[in-house]
Amino acid sequence: DIQMTQSPSSLSASVGDKVTITCRASQGIRNYLAWYQQKPGKVPRLLIYGASTLQSGVPSRFSGSGSGTDFTLTISCLQPEDVATYYCQKYSSAPRTFGQGTKVEIK
Amino acid sequence: EVQLVESGGGLVQPGGSLRLSCVASGFTFSSYWMTWVRQAPGKGLEWVANIKQDGSEKYYVDSVKGRFTISRDNAKNSMYLQMNSLRAEDTAVYYCARFVGDKWDYPPGYWGQGTLVTVSS
């Protein structure tokens, strides 16, 4: 099975900073990669799919890139409401494995 | 508005069974793949199973194969997860979700609030 590895596991940044989270697949998954945001105590929210397509209603400060095995989620200007855990997920085939998550905090 | 409402969670002893339900509204249920995702307390997300629009294709994570069965009843706008031979490690919040598009190659974009399953003696 394809493994999904996110880095870092956690990060702390200041409001207004650019934040980058990486997700690596153990084998190529083309662009079948999604990113989710989960705020504490809340339901996961789809941010990006197809590696770079922004889901409707998601702020434009979120962007995704990559293809094959290496993917990136970027928050261009970190806001207090972005405090959350972020997950990547491959959906090229079953099992639709998630990454282990990246916790984002405000410094 | 897409709405997904799970039910059926609760406390069950190891080795026991439970059936989760997910009732959908606000969209044509029979047109979409559906999925179950779970999250153990304080842990990350884990994909559990997918089911095609007509129920003809089903996929499971290895850890639940042979124990869990995903199904759906399009006439009732409902999806189910029959969970047998439950283990402590199955303790989690179980989310029902709908794919964001109507083909297999989409991720889940609409999620229910989840139902908690606790497996303990």
mmCIF file with all atom_site columns, C-alpha atoms in Angstrom:
data_model
loop_
_atom_site.group_PDB
_atom_site.id
_atom_site.type_symbol
_atom_site.label_atom_id
_atom_site.label_alt_id
_atom_site.label_comp_id
_atom_site.label_asym_id
_atom_site.label_entity_id
_atom_site.label_seq_id
_atom_site.pdbx_PDB_ins_code
_atom_site.Cartn_x
_atom_site.Cartn_y
_atom_site.Cartn_z
_atom_site.occupancy
_atom_site.B_iso_or_equiv
_atom_site.pdbx_formal_charge
_atom_site.auth_seq_id
_atom_site.auth_comp_id
_atom_site.auth_asym_id
_atom_site.auth_atom_id
_atom_site.pdbx_PDB_model_num
ATOM 1   C CA . ASP A 1 1   ? 0.000   0.000  0.000   1.00 0.00 ? 1   ASP A CA 1
ATOM 2   C CA . ILE A 1 2   ? 1.051   3.590  -0.645  1.00 0.00 ? 2   ILE A CA 1
ATOM 3   C CA . GLN A 1 3   ? 2.119   5.489  2.472   1.00 0.00 ? 3   GLN A CA 1
ATOM 4   C CA . MET A 1 4   ? 1.546   9.210  2.937   1.00 0.00 ? 4   MET A CA 1
ATOM 5   C CA . THR A 1 5   ? 4.073   11.146 5.015   1.00 0.00 ? 5   THR A CA 1
ATOM 6   C CA . GLN A 1 6   ? 3.517   14.729 6.098   1.00 0.00 ? 6   GLN A CA 1
ATOM 7   C CA . SER A 1 7   ? 6.104   17.160 7.386   1.00 0.00 ? 7   SER A CA 1
ATOM 8   C CA . PRO A 1 8   ? 6.469   18.811 9.722   1.00 0.00 ? 8   PRO A CA 1
ATOM 9   C CA . SER A 1 9   ? 4.264   17.168 12.370  1.00 0.00 ? 9   SER A CA 1
ATOM 10  C CA . SER A 1 10  ? 3.697   20.572 13.921  1.00 0.00 ? 10  SER A CA 1
ATOM 11  C CA . LEU A 1 11  ? 4.696   24.153 13.369  1.00 0.00 ? 11  LEU A CA 1
ATOM 12  C CA . SER A 1 12  ? 4.326   27.517 15.028  1.00 0.00 ? 12  SER A CA 1
ATOM 13  C CA . ALA A 1 13  ? 4.229   30.693 12.954  1.00 0.00 ? 13  ALA A CA 1
ATOM 14  C CA . SER A 1 14  ? 3.254   34.315 13.318  1.00 0.00 ? 14  SER A CA 1
ATOM 15  C CA . VAL A 1 15  ? 0.132   35.913 11.921  1.00 0.00 ? 15  VAL A CA 1
ATOM 16  C CA . GLY A 1 16  ? 0.892   37.023 8.386   1.00 0.00 ? 16  GLY A CA 1
ATOM 17  C CA . ASP A 1 17  ? 3.600   34.424 7.802   1.00 0.00 ? 17  ASP A CA 1
ATOM 18  C CA . LYS A 1 18  ? 3.701   32.125 4.813   1.00 0.00 ? 18  LYS A CA 1
ATOM 19  C CA . VAL A 1 19  ? 3.291   28.509 5.917   1.00 0.00 ? 19  VAL A CA 1
ATOM 20  C CA . THR A 1 20  ? 4.206   25.429 3.890   1.00 0.00 ? 20  THR A CA 1
ATOM 21  C CA . ILE A 1 21  ? 3.237   21.839 4.656   1.00 0.00 ? 21  ILE A CA 1
ATOM 22  C CA . THR A 1 22  ? 4.602   18.934 2.647   1.00 0.00 ? 22  THR A CA 1
ATOM 23  C CA . CYS A 1 23  ? 3.043   15.567 1.855   1.00 0.00 ? 23  CYS A CA 1
ATOM 24  C CA . ARG A 1 24  ? 5.022   12.771 0.231   1.00 0.00 ? 24  ARG A CA 1
ATOM 25  C CA . ALA A 1 25  ? 3.582   9.598  -1.279  1.00 0.00 ? 25  ALA A CA 1
ATOM 26  C CA . SER A 1 26  ? 5.649   6.417  -1.270  1.00 0.00 ? 26  SER A CA 1
ATOM 27  C CA . GLN A 1 27  ? 4.621   5.833  -4.903  1.00 0.00 ? 27  GLN A CA 1
ATOM 28  C CA . GLY A 1 28  ? 3.268   8.102  -7.599  1.00 0.00 ? 28  GLY A CA 1
ATOM 29  C CA . ILE A 1 29  ? -0.375  9.092  -7.259  1.00 0.00 ? 29  ILE A CA 1
ATOM 30  C CA . ARG A 1 30  ? -0.576  11.542 -10.183 1.00 0.00 ? 30  ARG A CA 1
ATOM 31  C CA . ASN A 1 31  ? -2.600  14.471 -8.842  1.00 0.00 ? 31  ASN A CA 1
ATOM 32  C CA . TYR A 1 32  ? -5.088  12.465 -6.731  1.00 0.00 ? 32  TYR A CA 1
ATOM 33  C CA . LEU A 1 33  ? -4.251  14.366 -3.567  1.00 0.00 ? 33  LEU A CA 1
ATOM 34  C CA . ALA A 1 34  ? -6.581  16.251 -1.236  1.00 0.00 ? 34  ALA A CA 1
ATOM 35  C CA . TRP A 1 35  ? -5.930  18.533 1.724   1.00 0.00 ? 35  TRP A CA 1
ATOM 36  C CA . TYR A 1 36  ? -8.224  18.890 4.737   1.00 0.00 ? 36  TYR A CA 1
ATOM 37  C CA . GLN A 1 37  ? -8.373  21.294 7.650   1.00 0.00 ? 37  GLN A CA 1
ATOM 38  C CA . GLN A 1 38  ? -9.671  20.143 11.018  1.00 0.00 ? 38  GLN A CA 1
ATOM 39  C CA . LYS A 1 39  ? -10.129 22.705 13.754  1.00 0.00 ? 39  LYS A CA 1
ATOM 40  C CA . PRO A 1 40  ? -10.205 21.485 17.368  1.00 0.00 ? 40  PRO A CA 1
ATOM 41  C CA . GLY A 1 41  ? -13.456 19.673 18.092  1.00 0.00 ? 41  GLY A CA 1
ATOM 42  C CA . LYS A 1 42  ? -14.748 20.186 14.553  1.00 0.00 ? 42  LYS A CA 1
ATOM 43  C CA . VAL A 1 43  ? -15.460 18.151 11.460  1.00 0.00 ? 43  VAL A CA 1
ATOM 44  C CA . PRO A 1 44  ? -12.764 17.930 8.750   1.00 0.00 ? 44  PRO A CA 1
ATOM 45  C CA . ARG A 1 45  ? -13.170 20.406 5.914   1.00 0.00 ? 45  ARG A CA 1
ATOM 46  C CA . LEU A 1 46  ? -11.979 19.799 2.360   1.00 0.00 ? 46  LEU A CA 1
ATOM 47  C CA . LEU A 1 47  ? -9.651  22.594 1.242   1.00 0.00 ? 47  LEU A CA 1
ATOM 48  C CA . ILE A 1 48  ? -8.055  21.362 -1.959  1.00 0.00 ? 48  ILE A CA 1
ATOM 49  C CA . TYR A 1 49  ? -8.429  18.398 -4.308  1.00 0.00 ? 49  TYR A CA 1
ATOM 50  C CA . GLY A 1 50  ? -6.731  17.389 -7.513  1.00 0.00 ? 50  GLY A CA 1
ATOM 51  C CA . ALA A 1 51  ? -3.573  18.635 -5.751  1.00 0.00 ? 51  ALA A CA 1
ATOM 52  C CA . SER A 1 52  ? -4.351  22.258 -6.628  1.00 0.00 ? 52  SER A CA 1
ATOM 53  C CA . THR A 1 53  ? -8.110  22.832 -7.078  1.00 0.00 ? 53  THR A CA 1
ATOM 54  C CA . LEU A 1 54  ? -9.552  25.032 -4.362  1.00 0.00 ? 54  LEU A CA 1
ATOM 55  C CA . GLN A 1 55  ? -12.829 23.742 -2.960  1.00 0.00 ? 55  GLN A CA 1
ATOM 56  C CA . SER A 1 56  ? -15.707 26.224 -3.158  1.00 0.00 ? 56  SER A CA 1
ATOM 57  C CA . GLY A 1 57  ? -15.725 28.712 -0.296  1.00 0.00 ? 57  GLY A CA 1
ATOM 58  C CA . VAL A 1 58  ? -12.105 28.189 0.743   1.00 0.00 ? 58  VAL A CA 1
ATOM 59  C CA . PRO A 1 59  ? -10.092 31.422 1.112   1.00 0.00 ? 59  PRO A CA 1
ATOM 60  C CA . SER A 1 60  ? -7.599  32.117 -1.647  1.00 0.00 ? 60  SER A CA 1
ATOM 61  C CA . ARG A 1 61  ? -4.699  32.294 0.819   1.00 0.00 ? 61  ARG A CA 1
ATOM 62  C CA . PHE A 1 62  ? -4.754  28.482 0.669   1.00 0.00 ? 62  PHE A CA 1
ATOM 63  C CA . SER A 1 63  ? -3.081  26.864 -2.327  1.00 0.00 ? 63  SER A CA 1
ATOM 64  C CA . GLY A 1 64  ? -1.802  23.456 -3.298  1.00 0.00 ? 64  GLY A CA 1
ATOM 65  C CA . SER A 1 65  ? 0.796   22.192 -5.717  1.00 0.00 ? 65  SER A CA 1
ATOM 66  C CA . GLY A 1 66  ? 2.599   19.052 -6.761  1.00 0.00 ? 66  GLY A CA 1
ATOM 67  C CA . SER A 1 67  ? 2.157   15.868 -8.728  1.00 0.00 ? 67  SER A CA 1
ATOM 68  C CA . GLY A 1 68  ? 3.435   12.337 -8.569  1.00 0.00 ? 68  GLY A CA 1
ATOM 69  C CA . THR A 1 69  ? 4.948   11.876 -5.122  1.00 0.00 ? 69  THR A CA 1
ATOM 70  C CA . ASP A 1 70  ? 5.569   15.351 -3.699  1.00 0.00 ? 70  ASP A CA 1
ATOM 71  C CA . PHE A 1 71  ? 2.861   17.816 -2.741  1.00 0.00 ? 71  PHE A CA 1
ATOM 72  C CA . THR A 1 72  ? 2.645   21.101 -0.883  1.00 0.00 ? 72  THR A CA 1
ATOM 73  C CA . LEU A 1 73  ? -0.079  23.023 0.934   1.00 0.00 ? 73  LEU A CA 1
ATOM 74  C CA . THR A 1 74  ? 0.696   26.711 1.319   1.00 0.00 ? 74  THR A CA 1
ATOM 75  C CA . ILE A 1 75  ? -1.045  29.284 3.473   1.00 0.00 ? 75  ILE A CA 1
ATOM 76  C CA . SER A 1 76  ? 0.159   32.572 2.023   1.00 0.00 ? 76  SER A CA 1
ATOM 77  C CA . CYS A 1 77  ? -0.699  34.792 4.983   1.00 0.00 ? 77  CYS A CA 1
ATOM 78  C CA . LEU A 1 78  ? -1.462  32.906 8.187   1.00 0.00 ? 78  LEU A CA 1
ATOM 79  C CA . GLN A 1 79  ? -4.568  34.039 10.062  1.00 0.00 ? 79  GLN A CA 1
ATOM 80  C CA . PRO A 1 80  ? -5.624  33.237 13.653  1.00 0.00 ? 80  PRO A CA 1
ATOM 81  C CA . GLU A 1 81  ? -8.575  31.215 12.329  1.00 0.00 ? 81  GLU A CA 1
ATOM 82  C CA . ASP A 1 82  ? -6.138  28.911 10.490  1.00 0.00 ? 82  ASP A CA 1
ATOM 83  C CA . VAL A 1 83  ? -5.109  27.237 13.744  1.00 0.00 ? 83  VAL A CA 1
ATOM 84  C CA . ALA A 1 84  ? -5.928  23.616 12.990  1.00 0.00 ? 84  ALA A CA 1
ATOM 85  C CA . THR A 1 85  ? -4.531  20.250 12.035  1.00 0.00 ? 85  THR A CA 1
ATOM 86  C CA . TYR A 1 86  ? -4.064  19.725 8.308   1.00 0.00 ? 86  TYR A CA 1
ATOM 87  C CA . TYR A 1 87  ? -4.222  16.329 6.613   1.00 0.00 ? 87  TYR A CA 1
ATOM 88  C CA . CYS A 1 88  ? -3.383  15.160 3.136   1.00 0.00 ? 88  CYS A CA 1
ATOM 89  C CA . GLN A 1 89  ? -5.155  12.158 1.594   1.00 0.00 ? 89  GLN A CA 1
ATOM 90  C CA . LYS A 1 90  ? -4.443  10.148 -1.527  1.00 0.00 ? 90  LYS A CA 1
ATOM 91  C CA . TYR A 1 91  ? -7.503  9.010  -3.468  1.00 0.00 ? 91  TYR A CA 1
ATOM 92  C CA . SER A 1 92  ? -5.959  7.438  -6.565  1.00 0.00 ? 92  SER A CA 1
ATOM 93  C CA . SER A 1 93  ? -7.061  3.998  -5.356  1.00 0.00 ? 93  SER A CA 1
ATOM 94  C CA . ALA A 1 94  ? -7.965  2.097  -2.210  1.00 0.00 ? 94  ALA A CA 1
ATOM 95  C CA . PRO A 1 95  ? -6.829  2.310  0.510   1.00 0.00 ? 95  PRO A CA 1
ATOM 96  C CA . ARG A 1 96  ? -7.401  6.056  0.564   1.00 0.00 ? 96  ARG A CA 1
ATOM 97  C CA . THR A 1 97  ? -4.690  6.732  3.096   1.00 0.00 ? 97  THR A CA 1
ATOM 98  C CA . PHE A 1 98  ? -4.383  9.970  5.062   1.00 0.00 ? 98  PHE A CA 1
ATOM 99  C CA . GLY A 1 99  ? -1.166  11.560 6.176   1.00 0.00 ? 99  GLY A CA 1
ATOM 100 C CA . GLN A 1 100 ? -0.546  11.693 9.925   1.00 0.00 ? 100 GLN A CA 1
ATOM 101 C CA . GLY A 1 101 ? -1.439  15.380 10.152  1.00 0.00 ? 101 GLY A CA 1
ATOM 102 C CA . THR A 1 102 ? 0.348   18.686 10.705  1.00 0.00 ? 102 THR A CA 1
ATOM 103 C CA . LYS A 1 103 ? -0.697  20.834 13.642  1.00 0.00 ? 103 LYS A CA 1
ATOM 104 C CA . VAL A 1 104 ? -0.461  24.568 12.955  1.00 0.00 ? 104 VAL A CA 1
ATOM 105 C CA . GLU A 1 105 ? -0.301  27.011 15.856  1.00 0.00 ? 105 GLU A CA 1
ATOM 106 C CA . ILE A 1 106 ? 0.170   30.744 16.196  1.00 0.00 ? 106 ILE A CA 1
ATOM 107 C CA . LYS A 1 107 ? 3.434   31.931 17.699  1.00 0.00 ? 107 LYS A CA 1
ATOM 108 C CA . GLU B 2 1   ? -27.792 22.244 1.404   1.00 0.00 ? 1   GLU B CA 1
ATOM 109 C CA . VAL B 2 2   ? -26.014 18.921 1.740   1.00 0.00 ? 2   VAL B CA 1
ATOM 110 C CA . GLN B 2 3   ? -26.729 17.314 5.093   1.00 0.00 ? 3   GLN B CA 1
ATOM 111 C CA . LEU B 2 4   ? -25.403 14.045 6.475   1.00 0.00 ? 4   LEU B CA 1
ATOM 112 C CA . VAL B 2 5   ? -26.555 12.764 9.836   1.00 0.00 ? 5   VAL B CA 1
ATOM 113 C CA . GLU B 2 6   ? -24.948 9.744  11.468  1.00 0.00 ? 6   GLU B CA 1
ATOM 114 C CA . SER B 2 7   ? -26.483 7.651  14.222  1.00 0.00 ? 7   SER B CA 1
ATOM 115 C CA . GLY B 2 8   ? -26.040 4.298  15.905  1.00 0.00 ? 8   GLY B CA 1
ATOM 116 C CA . GLY B 2 9   ? -22.873 4.883  17.874  1.00 0.00 ? 9   GLY B CA 1
ATOM 117 C CA . GLY B 2 10  ? -22.500 3.917  21.488  1.00 0.00 ? 10  GLY B CA 1
ATOM 118 C CA . LEU B 2 11  ? -20.738 1.688  23.992  1.00 0.00 ? 11  LEU B CA 1
ATOM 119 C CA . VAL B 2 12  ? -20.244 -1.941 23.003  1.00 0.00 ? 12  VAL B CA 1
ATOM 120 C CA . GLN B 2 13  ? -18.219 -4.780 24.489  1.00 0.00 ? 13  GLN B CA 1
ATOM 121 C CA . PRO B 2 14  ? -15.257 -6.287 22.634  1.00 0.00 ? 14  PRO B CA 1
ATOM 122 C CA . GLY B 2 15  ? -16.513 -8.882 20.187  1.00 0.00 ? 15  GLY B CA 1
ATOM 123 C CA . GLY B 2 16  ? -19.869 -7.165 19.903  1.00 0.00 ? 16  GLY B CA 1
ATOM 124 C CA . SER B 2 17  ? -21.655 -5.608 16.942  1.00 0.00 ? 17  SER B CA 1
ATOM 125 C CA . LEU B 2 18  ? -23.024 -2.221 16.041  1.00 0.00 ? 18  LEU B CA 1
ATOM 126 C CA . ARG B 2 19  ? -24.725 -0.778 12.966  1.00 0.00 ? 19  ARG B CA 1
ATOM 127 C CA . LEU B 2 20  ? -24.106 2.824  12.032  1.00 0.00 ? 20  LEU B CA 1
ATOM 128 C CA . SER B 2 21  ? -26.509 4.746  9.820   1.00 0.00 ? 21  SER B CA 1
ATOM 129 C CA . CYS B 2 22  ? -26.070 7.890  7.759   1.00 0.00 ? 22  CYS B CA 1
ATOM 130 C CA . VAL B 2 23  ? -29.106 9.709  6.407   1.00 0.00 ? 23  VAL B CA 1
ATOM 131 C CA . ALA B 2 24  ? -28.503 12.128 3.564   1.00 0.00 ? 24  ALA B CA 1
ATOM 132 C CA . SER B 2 25  ? -30.499 15.102 2.344   1.00 0.00 ? 25  SER B CA 1
ATOM 133 C CA . GLY B 2 26  ? -30.084 18.113 0.103   1.00 0.00 ? 26  GLY B CA 1
ATOM 134 C CA . PHE B 2 27  ? -28.738 16.203 -2.905  1.00 0.00 ? 27  PHE B CA 1
ATOM 135 C CA . THR B 2 28  ? -29.497 13.207 -5.123  1.00 0.00 ? 28  THR B CA 1
ATOM 136 C CA . PHE B 2 29  ? -28.079 10.490 -2.893  1.00 0.00 ? 29  PHE B CA 1
ATOM 137 C CA . SER B 2 30  ? -28.060 7.808  -5.592  1.00 0.00 ? 30  SER B CA 1
ATOM 138 C CA . SER B 2 31  ? -25.682 9.884  -7.736  1.00 0.00 ? 31  SER B CA 1
ATOM 139 C CA . TYR B 2 32  ? -22.682 9.863  -5.426  1.00 0.00 ? 32  TYR B CA 1
ATOM 140 C CA . TRP B 2 33  ? -20.055 7.562  -4.013  1.00 0.00 ? 33  TRP B CA 1
ATOM 141 C CA . MET B 2 34  ? -20.111 7.608  -0.234  1.00 0.00 ? 34  MET B CA 1
ATOM 142 C CA . THR B 2 35  ? -17.500 6.866  2.400   1.00 0.00 ? 35  THR B CA 1
ATOM 143 C CA . TRP B 2 36  ? -16.864 6.226  6.094   1.00 0.00 ? 36  TRP B CA 1
ATOM 144 C CA . VAL B 2 37  ? -13.853 7.808  7.809   1.00 0.00 ? 37  VAL B CA 1
ATOM 145 C CA . ARG B 2 38  ? -12.986 7.361  11.470  1.00 0.00 ? 38  ARG B CA 1
ATOM 146 C CA . GLN B 2 39  ? -10.876 9.171  14.046  1.00 0.00 ? 39  GLN B CA 1
ATOM 147 C CA . ALA B 2 40  ? -9.705  7.576  17.262  1.00 0.00 ? 40  ALA B CA 1
ATOM 148 C CA . PRO B 2 41  ? -9.590  9.893  20.294  1.00 0.00 ? 41  PRO B CA 1
ATOM 149 C CA . GLY B 2 42  ? -6.695  12.308 19.917  1.00 0.00 ? 42  GLY B CA 1
ATOM 150 C CA . LYS B 2 43  ? -5.530  10.632 16.720  1.00 0.00 ? 43  LYS B CA 1
ATOM 151 C CA . GLY B 2 44  ? -5.586  11.333 12.989  1.00 0.00 ? 44  GLY B CA 1
ATOM 152 C CA . LEU B 2 45  ? -8.093  10.499 10.293  1.00 0.00 ? 45  LEU B CA 1
ATOM 153 C CA . GLU B 2 46  ? -8.392  6.954  8.959   1.00 0.00 ? 46  GLU B CA 1
ATOM 154 C CA . TRP B 2 47  ? -10.303 6.005  5.821   1.00 0.00 ? 47  TRP B CA 1
ATOM 155 C CA . VAL B 2 48  ? -12.555 3.006  6.494   1.00 0.00 ? 48  VAL B CA 1
ATOM 156 C CA . ALA B 2 49  ? -14.643 2.184  3.407   1.00 0.00 ? 49  ALA B CA 1
ATOM 157 C CA . ASN B 2 50  ? -16.167 3.459  0.154   1.00 0.00 ? 50  ASN B CA 1
ATOM 158 C CA . ILE B 2 51  ? -19.311 2.425  -1.695  1.00 0.00 ? 51  ILE B CA 1
ATOM 159 C CA . LYS B 2 52  ? -20.326 3.142  -5.287  1.00 0.00 ? 52  LYS B CA 1
ATOM 160 C CA . GLN B 2 53  ? -23.614 4.752  -6.241  1.00 0.00 ? 53  GLN B CA 1
ATOM 161 C CA . ASP B 2 54  ? -25.413 1.446  -6.884  1.00 0.00 ? 54  ASP B CA 1
ATOM 162 C CA . GLY B 2 55  ? -23.558 -0.521 -4.207  1.00 0.00 ? 55  GLY B CA 1
ATOM 163 C CA . SER B 2 56  ? -21.791 -2.674 -6.814  1.00 0.00 ? 56  SER B CA 1
ATOM 164 C CA . GLU B 2 57  ? -18.296 -1.681 -5.679  1.00 0.00 ? 57  GLU B CA 1
ATOM 165 C CA . LYS B 2 58  ? -17.098 -1.569 -2.079  1.00 0.00 ? 58  LYS B CA 1
ATOM 166 C CA . TYR B 2 59  ? -13.616 -1.022 -0.707  1.00 0.00 ? 59  TYR B CA 1
ATOM 167 C CA . TYR B 2 60  ? -12.268 -1.400 2.820   1.00 0.00 ? 60  TYR B CA 1
ATOM 168 C CA . VAL B 2 61  ? -9.152  -0.670 4.812   1.00 0.00 ? 61  VAL B CA 1
ATOM 169 C CA . ASP B 2 62  ? -7.365  -3.937 5.628   1.00 0.00 ? 62  ASP B CA 1
ATOM 170 C CA . SER B 2 63  ? -7.949  -3.626 9.378   1.00 0.00 ? 63  SER B CA 1
ATOM 171 C CA . VAL B 2 64  ? -11.751 -3.958 8.981   1.00 0.00 ? 64  VAL B CA 1
ATOM 172 C CA . LYS B 2 65  ? -12.000 -6.413 6.092   1.00 0.00 ? 65  LYS B CA 1
ATOM 173 C CA . GLY B 2 66  ? -14.147 -9.387 7.022   1.00 0.00 ? 66  GLY B CA 1
ATOM 174 C CA . ARG B 2 67  ? -15.559 -7.574 10.065  1.00 0.00 ? 67  ARG B CA 1
ATOM 175 C CA . PHE B 2 68  ? -17.233 -4.437 8.670   1.00 0.00 ? 68  PHE B CA 1
ATOM 176 C CA . THR B 2 69  ? -19.742 -4.195 5.824   1.00 0.00 ? 69  THR B CA 1
ATOM 177 C CA . ILE B 2 70  ? -20.685 -0.987 4.060   1.00 0.00 ? 70  ILE B CA 1
ATOM 178 C CA . SER B 2 71  ? -24.061 -0.806 2.350   1.00 0.00 ? 71  SER B CA 1
ATOM 179 C CA . ARG B 2 72  ? -26.632 1.696  1.160   1.00 0.00 ? 72  ARG B CA 1
ATOM 180 C CA . ASP B 2 73  ? -30.350 2.001  0.464   1.00 0.00 ? 73  ASP B CA 1
ATOM 181 C CA . ASN B 2 74  ? -30.899 4.658  -2.172  1.00 0.00 ? 74  ASN B CA 1
ATOM 182 C CA . ALA B 2 75  ? -34.663 4.568  -1.655  1.00 0.00 ? 75  ALA B CA 1
ATOM 183 C CA . LYS B 2 76  ? -34.079 5.674  1.935   1.00 0.00 ? 76  LYS B CA 1
ATOM 184 C CA . ASN B 2 77  ? -31.195 8.053  1.166   1.00 0.00 ? 77  ASN B CA 1
ATOM 185 C CA . SER B 2 78  ? -29.177 6.086  3.664   1.00 0.00 ? 78  SER B CA 1
ATOM 186 C CA . MET B 2 79  ? -25.788 4.446  4.056   1.00 0.00 ? 79  MET B CA 1
ATOM 187 C CA . TYR B 2 80  ? -24.825 1.928  6.702   1.00 0.00 ? 80  TYR B CA 1
ATOM 188 C CA . LEU B 2 81  ? -21.773 0.419  8.348   1.00 0.00 ? 81  LEU B CA 1
ATOM 189 C CA . GLN B 2 82  ? -22.333 -2.956 9.962   1.00 0.00 ? 82  GLN B CA 1
ATOM 190 C CA . MET B 2 83  ? -19.511 -3.520 12.422  1.00 0.00 ? 83  MET B CA 1
ATOM 191 C CA . ASN B 2 84  ? -18.952 -7.008 13.837  1.00 0.00 ? 84  ASN B CA 1
ATOM 192 C CA . SER B 2 85  ? -16.254 -8.529 16.043  1.00 0.00 ? 85  SER B CA 1
ATOM 193 C CA . LEU B 2 86  ? -15.468 -5.106 17.409  1.00 0.00 ? 86  LEU B CA 1
ATOM 194 C CA . ARG B 2 87  ? -12.114 -4.435 19.027  1.00 0.00 ? 87  ARG B CA 1
ATOM 195 C CA . ALA B 2 88  ? -10.839 -1.766 21.387  1.00 0.00 ? 88  ALA B CA 1
ATOM 196 C CA . GLU B 2 89  ? -8.891  -0.254 18.492  1.00 0.00 ? 89  GLU B CA 1
ATOM 197 C CA . ASP B 2 90  ? -12.161 0.390  16.637  1.00 0.00 ? 90  ASP B CA 1
ATOM 198 C CA . THR B 2 91  ? -13.018 3.040  19.225  1.00 0.00 ? 91  THR B CA 1
ATOM 199 C CA . ALA B 2 92  ? -13.402 6.259  17.263  1.00 0.00 ? 92  ALA B CA 1
ATOM 200 C CA . VAL B 2 93  ? -15.694 8.919  15.940  1.00 0.00 ? 93  VAL B CA 1
ATOM 201 C CA . TYR B 2 94  ? -17.113 7.601  12.669  1.00 0.00 ? 94  TYR B CA 1
ATOM 202 C CA . TYR B 2 95  ? -17.840 10.159 9.972   1.00 0.00 ? 95  TYR B CA 1
ATOM 203 C CA . CYS B 2 96  ? -20.092 9.651  6.989   1.00 0.00 ? 96  CYS B CA 1
ATOM 204 C CA . ALA B 2 97  ? -19.061 11.672 3.949   1.00 0.00 ? 97  ALA B CA 1
ATOM 205 C CA . ARG B 2 98  ? -20.046 12.273 0.334   1.00 0.00 ? 98  ARG B CA 1
ATOM 206 C CA . PHE B 2 99  ? -17.604 12.575 -2.523  1.00 0.00 ? 99  PHE B CA 1
ATOM 207 C CA . VAL B 2 100 ? -17.311 16.126 -3.811  1.00 0.00 ? 100 VAL B CA 1
ATOM 208 C CA . GLY B 2 101 ? -18.026 14.934 -7.373  1.00 0.00 ? 101 GLY B CA 1
ATOM 209 C CA . ASP B 2 102 ? -20.082 12.108 -8.865  1.00 0.00 ? 102 ASP B CA 1
ATOM 210 C CA . LYS B 2 103 ? -17.222 9.882  -10.032 1.00 0.00 ? 103 LYS B CA 1
ATOM 211 C CA . TRP B 2 104 ? -14.821 7.605  -8.160  1.00 0.00 ? 104 TRP B CA 1
ATOM 212 C CA . ASP B 2 105 ? -11.893 9.957  -8.570  1.00 0.00 ? 105 ASP B CA 1
ATOM 213 C CA . TYR B 2 106 ? -12.993 12.576 -6.101  1.00 0.00 ? 106 TYR B CA 1
ATOM 214 C CA . PRO B 2 107 ? -12.328 12.934 -2.373  1.00 0.00 ? 107 PRO B CA 1
ATOM 215 C CA . PRO B 2 108 ? -15.037 13.379 0.274   1.00 0.00 ? 108 PRO B CA 1
ATOM 216 C CA . GLY B 2 109 ? -16.131 16.990 0.371   1.00 0.00 ? 109 GLY B CA 1
ATOM 217 C CA . TYR B 2 110 ? -19.199 16.909 2.613   1.00 0.00 ? 110 TYR B CA 1
ATOM 218 C CA . TRP B 2 111 ? -19.063 15.426 6.079   1.00 0.00 ? 111 TRP B CA 1
ATOM 219 C CA . GLY B 2 112 ? -21.513 14.588 8.812   1.00 0.00 ? 112 GLY B CA 1
ATOM 220 C CA . GLN B 2 113 ? -20.938 15.498 12.442  1.00 0.00 ? 113 GLN B CA 1
ATOM 221 C CA . GLY B 2 114 ? -19.838 11.992 13.347  1.00 0.00 ? 114 GLY B CA 1
ATOM 222 C CA . THR B 2 115 ? -20.986 9.336  15.805  1.00 0.00 ? 115 THR B CA 1
ATOM 223 C CA . LEU B 2 116 ? -18.819 7.984  18.614  1.00 0.00 ? 116 LEU B CA 1
ATOM 224 C CA . VAL B 2 117 ? -18.227 4.258  18.925  1.00 0.00 ? 117 VAL B CA 1
ATOM 225 C CA . THR B 2 118 ? -16.609 3.064  22.126  1.00 0.00 ? 118 THR B CA 1
ATOM 226 C CA . VAL B 2 119 ? -15.498 -0.545 22.423  1.00 0.00 ? 119 VAL B CA 1
ATOM 227 C CA . SER B 2 120 ? -14.819 -1.409 26.040  1.00 0.00 ? 120 SER B CA 1
ATOM 228 C CA . SER B 2 121 ? -15.720 -3.934 28.714  1.00 0.00 ? 121 SER B CA 1
#
